[in-house]
XYZ file of C-alpha atoms in Angstrom:
472
model
C 5.274 13.583 21.175
C 4.266 9.879 21.442
C 2.449 7.927 18.799
C 1.029 4.523 18.794
C 0.642 3.099 15.164
C -1.825 0.429 14.941
C -1.796 -1.586 11.835
C -2.712 -4.864 10.668
C 0.356 -5.598 8.760
C 4.235 -4.449 8.382
C 7.424 -5.324 6.926
C 9.631 -7.127 7.242
C 7.142 -9.230 9.448
C 4.166 -9.639 7.469
C 2.780 -8.502 4.047
C 0.057 -8.612 1.821
C 0.228 -5.083 0.141
C 0.899 -1.331 0.334
C -0.017 -0.892 4.083
C 2.601 -3.232 4.882
C 5.343 -1.138 3.137
C 4.095 2.375 4.888
C 4.160 0.762 8.393
C 7.547 -0.474 7.784
C 9.052 2.604 6.493
C 7.110 5.419 7.866
C 7.819 4.696 11.595
C 11.177 4.380 10.725
C 11.644 7.920 9.197
C 9.473 9.207 12.027
C 12.168 7.956 14.590
C 14.737 9.946 12.788
C 12.642 12.998 13.355
C 12.760 12.200 17.403
C 9.298 11.044 17.535
C 8.444 8.480 20.078
C 6.396 6.055 17.714
C 5.794 2.651 18.226
C 3.927 0.257 16.244
C 1.503 -2.575 17.168
C 0.027 -5.550 14.898
C -1.172 -9.006 15.475
C 1.142 -12.076 16.348
C 0.238 -13.809 13.030
C 1.398 -17.404 12.563
C 3.034 -16.472 9.242
C 5.669 -14.308 11.020
C 9.117 -15.996 10.205
C 10.483 -17.714 13.015
C 13.638 -15.670 13.210
C 11.747 -12.663 14.524
C 9.409 -14.603 17.173
C 12.871 -16.290 18.362
C 13.592 -12.431 19.159
C 10.470 -10.933 20.676
C 10.330 -10.499 24.476
C 7.288 -11.105 26.623
C 5.728 -8.014 27.819
C 2.827 -9.932 29.601
C -1.073 -10.762 29.054
C -4.465 -9.122 29.836
C -8.236 -10.047 29.444
C -9.746 -8.300 26.570
C -13.539 -7.611 27.016
C -15.058 -7.924 23.729
C -19.074 -8.022 23.929
C -19.731 -11.213 26.047
C -16.562 -12.552 25.307
C -13.395 -12.094 27.291
C -10.462 -13.043 25.334
C -6.702 -13.525 25.989
C -4.326 -11.284 24.601
C -0.365 -11.911 24.868
C 1.854 -8.994 24.374
C 5.407 -9.187 22.834
C 7.871 -6.614 22.022
C 10.776 -6.440 19.297
C 13.085 -3.260 18.418
C 13.623 -3.249 14.831
C 15.494 -0.150 12.879
C 15.182 1.940 16.111
C 11.491 1.286 16.405
C 9.529 -0.547 18.946
C 7.182 -3.060 17.882
C 4.422 -4.738 19.688
C 2.892 -8.094 18.807
C -0.642 -9.199 20.194
C -0.913 -12.870 20.565
C -4.149 -14.800 20.408
C -4.050 -18.244 18.946
C -7.819 -18.556 18.125
C -7.529 -15.557 15.841
C -4.358 -15.396 14.412
C -2.560 -18.967 14.563
C -3.808 -19.291 10.818
C -2.210 -19.150 7.289
C -2.904 -16.035 5.823
C -3.612 -12.929 7.153
C -7.211 -12.094 5.850
C -10.156 -13.984 3.929
C -11.717 -15.463 6.912
C -15.307 -15.774 7.980
C -14.791 -13.893 11.156
C -12.252 -11.500 9.941
C -14.820 -8.721 11.737
C -14.367 -10.124 15.294
C -10.728 -10.980 14.695
C -9.763 -7.364 13.858
C -12.565 -5.940 16.589
C -10.578 -7.839 18.991
C -7.582 -6.703 17.776
C -8.668 -2.890 17.916
C -9.998 -3.463 21.781
C -6.659 -5.132 22.505
C -4.793 -2.233 21.237
C -6.573 0.013 24.089
C -6.670 -2.347 26.740
C -2.894 -3.478 26.494
C -1.785 0.348 26.934
C -1.350 -0.090 30.853
C 0.830 -3.023 29.841
C 3.256 -1.104 27.789
C 3.194 1.634 30.188
C 2.696 3.939 27.266
C -0.197 6.422 26.664
C 0.266 7.892 23.260
C -0.784 11.434 22.504
C -1.983 10.099 19.236
C -3.300 6.701 18.079
C -2.562 6.313 14.299
C -5.010 3.742 12.982
C -4.929 2.305 9.319
C -7.637 0.829 7.343
C -10.879 -0.965 8.503
C -8.863 -3.524 10.215
C -8.166 -0.962 13.150
C -10.939 1.463 12.391
C -12.795 0.686 15.149
C -10.067 1.711 17.725
C -11.325 5.192 17.870
C -15.021 4.221 18.561
C -14.000 1.965 21.089
C -11.733 4.548 22.665
C -14.643 6.793 22.827
C -17.258 4.374 24.091
C -15.251 2.507 26.719
C -12.107 4.384 27.593
C -12.370 8.382 27.394
C -13.003 8.664 31.528
C -9.785 6.636 32.424
C -6.378 8.274 33.209
C -4.259 7.983 30.185
C -7.234 7.967 27.571
C -8.704 11.235 28.459
C -6.895 13.659 25.904
C -5.900 10.762 23.737
C -6.178 12.138 19.848
C -7.101 9.735 17.032
C -5.882 9.998 13.363
C -7.215 7.248 10.668
C -5.385 6.484 7.579
C -7.137 5.380 4.938
C -5.302 3.362 1.915
C -7.859 1.929 -0.035
C -11.529 2.934 0.162
C -12.886 -0.096 -1.507
C -12.080 -2.159 1.545
C -14.507 -0.969 4.394
C -15.436 -4.027 6.862
C -18.943 -4.395 5.880
C -20.876 -6.839 7.617
C -24.685 -7.363 8.857
C -25.516 -4.869 11.054
C -26.521 -7.421 13.906
C -22.385 -7.633 14.219
C -22.115 -3.844 15.787
C -23.475 -5.315 19.244
C -23.078 -8.913 19.352
C -19.597 -9.308 17.243
C -17.803 -5.736 17.736
C -19.263 -5.397 21.556
C -20.064 -1.666 20.911
C -22.930 -0.351 23.155
C -26.086 0.815 21.952
C -25.096 4.647 22.314
C -22.612 4.115 19.751
C -24.062 1.656 17.425
C -25.096 4.578 14.407
C -21.296 5.168 14.427
C -20.689 1.981 13.163
C -24.063 1.677 10.787
C -24.153 2.973 7.383
C -26.954 2.075 5.090
C -28.375 -0.790 7.379
C -25.274 -2.659 7.486
C -22.247 -2.500 9.943
C -19.197 -0.758 8.460
C -15.968 -0.579 10.449
C -14.478 1.798 8.130
C -17.304 4.347 8.146
C -17.041 3.998 12.468
C -13.440 4.886 11.938
C -14.164 8.001 9.935
C -16.774 9.026 12.403
C -14.965 8.793 15.662
C -11.207 9.890 14.731
C -9.886 13.397 14.985
C -8.671 13.329 11.489
C -8.817 10.978 8.417
C -5.962 11.061 5.882
C -5.556 9.279 2.697
C -2.149 8.262 0.843
C -2.260 11.275 -1.595
C -3.725 14.573 -1.766
C -5.484 13.890 -5.182
C -6.932 10.565 -3.769
C -8.421 12.732 -0.529
C -10.346 14.798 -3.191
C -11.329 11.999 -5.635
C -12.803 9.869 -2.574
C -15.633 12.523 -2.201
C -16.912 11.499 -5.352
C -19.008 8.561 -5.971
C -17.060 7.152 -8.781
C -14.269 6.476 -6.213
C -15.838 6.524 -2.718
C -17.366 3.025 -2.870
C -20.440 3.821 -1.193
C -18.861 6.136 1.330
C -19.317 9.534 -0.543
C -22.010 10.833 1.794
C -20.325 10.418 5.243
C -16.871 11.832 3.471
C -18.490 14.947 2.282
C -20.173 15.470 5.346
C -16.822 15.015 7.349
C -14.314 16.365 4.595
C -13.182 18.953 7.348
C -11.258 16.479 8.917
C -9.827 15.268 5.667
C -6.242 15.404 4.187
C -4.059 13.529 2.083
C -0.147 12.824 2.414
C 1.830 11.313 -0.412
C 3.435 7.948 0.249
C 7.214 7.513 -0.191
C 9.558 4.156 -0.169
C 12.257 2.718 1.856
C 15.303 3.948 -0.212
C 17.642 1.616 1.652
C 15.398 -1.401 0.613
C 14.516 0.175 -2.842
C 18.179 0.769 -4.050
C 19.797 -0.046 -7.063
C 23.178 0.593 -5.655
C 22.602 -2.259 -3.159
C 19.836 -4.327 -4.267
C 21.209 -7.768 -3.908
C 18.821 -9.182 -6.508
C 20.035 -6.700 -9.690
C 22.155 -8.684 -12.001
C 24.231 -5.552 -11.963
C 24.067 -2.528 -9.499
C 24.408 0.952 -10.340
C 23.820 4.703 -9.621
C 22.303 7.325 -11.110
C 25.682 8.195 -12.734
C 26.018 4.479 -14.284
C 22.230 3.657 -14.751
C 22.028 4.311 -18.579
C 24.908 1.433 -19.356
C 24.374 -0.834 -16.681
C 20.496 -0.701 -16.964
C 21.409 -2.579 -20.488
C 23.294 -5.119 -18.958
C 20.615 -5.992 -16.582
C 18.019 -6.123 -19.574
C 20.250 -8.351 -21.197
C 20.374 -10.842 -18.464
C 16.606 -10.469 -18.100
C 16.073 -11.359 -21.320
C 18.085 -14.357 -21.017
C 16.391 -15.300 -17.933
C 13.314 -14.978 -19.436
C 14.030 -16.475 -22.860
C 13.188 -13.593 -24.599
C 15.626 -12.776 -27.725
C 18.530 -10.249 -26.531
C 18.082 -7.496 -28.422
C 18.700 -3.615 -27.570
C 14.774 -2.295 -27.762
C 12.280 -0.845 -25.311
C 11.361 -3.197 -22.730
C 7.592 -2.526 -21.203
C 7.006 -3.971 -17.751
C 4.349 -4.712 -15.667
C 4.409 -5.482 -11.935
C 1.292 -5.412 -10.263
C -2.050 -7.341 -8.914
C -3.651 -8.571 -12.119
C -7.263 -6.931 -11.160
C -9.637 -4.605 -12.851
C -8.719 -1.818 -10.535
C -4.802 -1.991 -12.165
C -6.410 -1.334 -15.761
C -5.173 -4.564 -16.846
C -8.129 -4.570 -19.189
C -6.625 -1.430 -20.715
C -3.459 -3.417 -21.689
C -5.511 -6.231 -23.052
C -7.773 -4.346 -25.290
C -4.662 -2.636 -26.906
C -1.985 -5.663 -26.476
C -1.720 -6.287 -30.140
C -1.097 -2.794 -31.096
C 1.473 -2.738 -28.452
C 2.819 -5.774 -29.738
C 3.266 -4.678 -33.251
C 5.650 -1.832 -32.138
C 9.549 -2.834 -32.160
C 9.225 -3.487 -28.101
C 9.233 -6.561 -25.564
C 7.151 -6.829 -22.604
C 7.118 -8.357 -19.319
C 4.370 -9.205 -16.893
C 4.912 -10.205 -13.220
C 1.892 -10.446 -11.219
C -1.119 -12.804 -9.829
C -4.904 -11.800 -9.752
C -7.930 -12.593 -11.481
C -7.839 -16.017 -13.271
C -9.282 -14.594 -16.654
C -6.251 -11.863 -16.785
C -3.740 -14.872 -15.881
C -4.771 -16.949 -18.499
C -5.064 -14.487 -21.247
C -1.692 -13.193 -20.712
C -0.225 -16.530 -20.497
C -1.797 -17.077 -23.899
C -0.714 -14.122 -25.423
C 2.882 -14.872 -24.361
C 2.527 -18.420 -26.272
C 1.201 -16.264 -29.068
C 4.076 -13.792 -29.055
C 6.915 -15.842 -27.610
C 9.578 -13.310 -28.757
C 8.043 -10.359 -27.475
C 6.118 -11.204 -24.595
C 6.931 -12.967 -21.284
C 4.644 -13.857 -18.796
C 5.166 -14.854 -15.139
C 2.162 -15.541 -12.537
C 2.952 -15.270 -9.338
C 5.327 -12.788 -7.436
C 8.996 -13.088 -6.462
C 10.493 -9.922 -4.664
C 13.825 -10.630 -6.459
C 12.402 -11.261 -9.830
C 10.660 -7.976 -9.362
C 13.585 -5.961 -8.604
C 15.233 -7.608 -11.637
C 12.467 -6.078 -13.988
C 12.846 -2.946 -12.078
C 16.314 -2.884 -12.721
C 15.816 -3.851 -16.516
C 12.845 -2.236 -17.593
C 12.536 0.992 -19.428
C 8.778 1.703 -19.423
C 6.530 0.728 -16.294
C 3.049 0.504 -17.183
C 0.756 1.561 -14.389
C -2.953 2.398 -15.906
C -4.845 2.211 -12.960
C -8.862 2.767 -12.966
C -8.162 4.112 -9.261
C -5.028 4.377 -7.422
C -4.922 5.828 -3.879
C -1.131 6.160 -3.782
C 0.696 3.349 -5.503
C 4.508 2.207 -5.539
C 5.230 0.682 -8.739
C 5.852 4.236 -10.274
C 8.079 5.400 -7.413
C 10.058 2.146 -7.308
C 10.449 2.504 -11.117
C 11.957 5.994 -11.105
C 14.143 4.967 -8.357
C 15.475 2.455 -10.590
C 15.653 4.378 -13.583
C 12.447 3.220 -15.337
C 10.020 5.612 -16.841
C 6.275 5.369 -15.646
C 3.501 5.704 -17.878
C 0.603 6.421 -15.672
C -3.129 7.185 -15.731
C -3.686 10.613 -13.874
C -5.541 9.340 -10.628
C -4.644 9.489 -7.019
C -1.215 9.389 -6.120
C -0.052 8.947 -9.737
C -1.144 12.076 -10.578
C 0.684 13.463 -7.584
C 4.052 11.927 -8.396
C 4.530 11.811 -12.050
C 4.947 14.839 -13.796
C 4.491 14.779 -17.406
C 7.967 14.756 -19.847
C 8.009 17.954 -21.713
C 10.386 17.721 -24.489
C 10.638 21.478 -24.980
C 12.172 22.142 -21.726
C 13.229 18.542 -20.610
C 11.159 18.965 -17.592
C 9.136 15.942 -15.984
C 9.759 12.091 -15.300
C 7.147 9.917 -16.886
C 3.948 9.857 -18.968
C 0.582 10.481 -18.388
C -2.898 9.685 -19.918
C -5.874 11.143 -18.088
C -9.278 9.308 -19.361
C -9.704 5.716 -18.373
C -9.548 4.700 -22.156
C -7.196 1.893 -24.030
C -6.187 4.329 -26.846
C -5.642 7.189 -24.317
C -2.879 4.818 -22.589
C -1.733 3.905 -26.291
C -1.023 7.222 -26.934
C 0.843 7.474 -23.803
C 2.997 4.597 -24.826
C 3.680 5.626 -28.078
C 4.744 9.245 -26.846
C 7.344 7.432 -24.454
C 8.321 5.475 -27.120
C 9.020 8.381 -29.584
C 11.202 9.695 -26.614
C 13.060 6.695 -26.205
C 14.028 6.725 -29.735
C 15.607 10.269 -29.090
C 18.579 9.613 -27.045
C 18.921 13.291 -25.881
C 15.107 13.296 -24.755
C 15.242 9.768 -23.226
C 18.606 10.860 -20.927
C 16.409 13.848 -19.734
C 13.501 11.822 -18.719
C 15.468 9.207 -17.255
C 17.890 11.650 -15.147
C 14.915 13.322 -14.062
C 12.984 10.159 -12.967
C 16.217 9.199 -10.847
C 16.553 12.318 -9.387
C 12.852 12.273 -8.134
C 12.843 12.486 -4.185
C 10.261 9.392 -3.431
C 11.752 8.753 0.078
C 9.833 9.342 3.014
C 11.404 12.126 4.517
C 9.504 14.922 3.253
C 5.952 12.862 4.235
C 7.022 12.318 7.227
C 7.586 15.648 8.124
C 3.742 16.308 6.988
C 2.804 13.481 9.459
C 4.652 15.196 12.399
C 2.716 18.708 11.253
C -0.662 16.467 11.085
C -0.205 15.028 14.596
C 1.056 18.558 15.915
C -2.267 20.440 14.728
C -4.020 17.910 16.940
């Protein structure tokens, strides 16, 4: 089976969020299952030089986009057993950053068209074209509009993954013809509520739509979660399913993570996490004390439930705990958390920004991870924290509900603590339950062992994707 995985970002080349982690890890796991999968993404200026120097030129083509004809160079690089292709166009991609430009619609319409136009140059016509989010959602539309009658494209199937429905590629309806180059007879596919909507076009045109967790697949049929797309999703729910994300367990491995103060395995986690906690406390100028360490490693945005934490932060600080925050986001959250760190210098450490090395140190040290999201398509923090022996406290939404099983002190089952409603005091109740468990060594050892035993690898999910592709 041949699969071409079209994405706007992939680790280790370029990353802005969870899409990059999926695009780097899932294809690697599919290769282990003997799938012939290749990945294609833009050749951004920010891709490290060390990778660019290893890329091989495949050739170039002219990509028609409406009234334009744009150059598209194609480069390749094999990494981890996966062939990666990179689409070169300096006008669109030689910029600092990935997104946030005035012409993002045109940039990714070009990329979607280039994915299809460059297939003869690759000498690779996939059985399944797997697209991701709004940035590549126009590829199934363009496949139907321009390529369906050409040999190699006739039987090609399409899958669209929705990683976060909040981002849809919405623009003025004028863009459908003039910017995207979609012919009039296909224009209605990309139009929604009098706007151009790239994600809606992909939902309409693709054979299957998959989200990054089963619960999220159900949630986005509800207006609260659908961000305006509930009508089209309910009309097309026959093609909708969800497969929970995994994590790259080679990258997120406490036994080999070079950023940790002390490496450890599941057998040595209890003792070694305490040593990591001591070192982190010293690094962040917190008193070295053997007490529960709570943590957040997150974007500081309303989606992530930061407002819930701030509403009850004084109640949290009144407990015998320490709290570490690492993230960046809305300035009002950043400022308030920095001010709170000054108010509670012995209990709260706030680091505004992001460092992968510091994040690992926090995962290696923290006892509890807060993930009180308003919505969460899948989430990685809870998966990584359990891999490192940290216990997640999460709201039951999306992938958080699918991956965190509430701890039952009676039969010692479950790998975390949960709450249902988006309410600060419900979250506080879950935190208090977790702290009570921490105080009971037998119960804490049980929930920590359950978390460490949780299989968050891509192995199971990759098999589900193979089934999905075969169903086409």
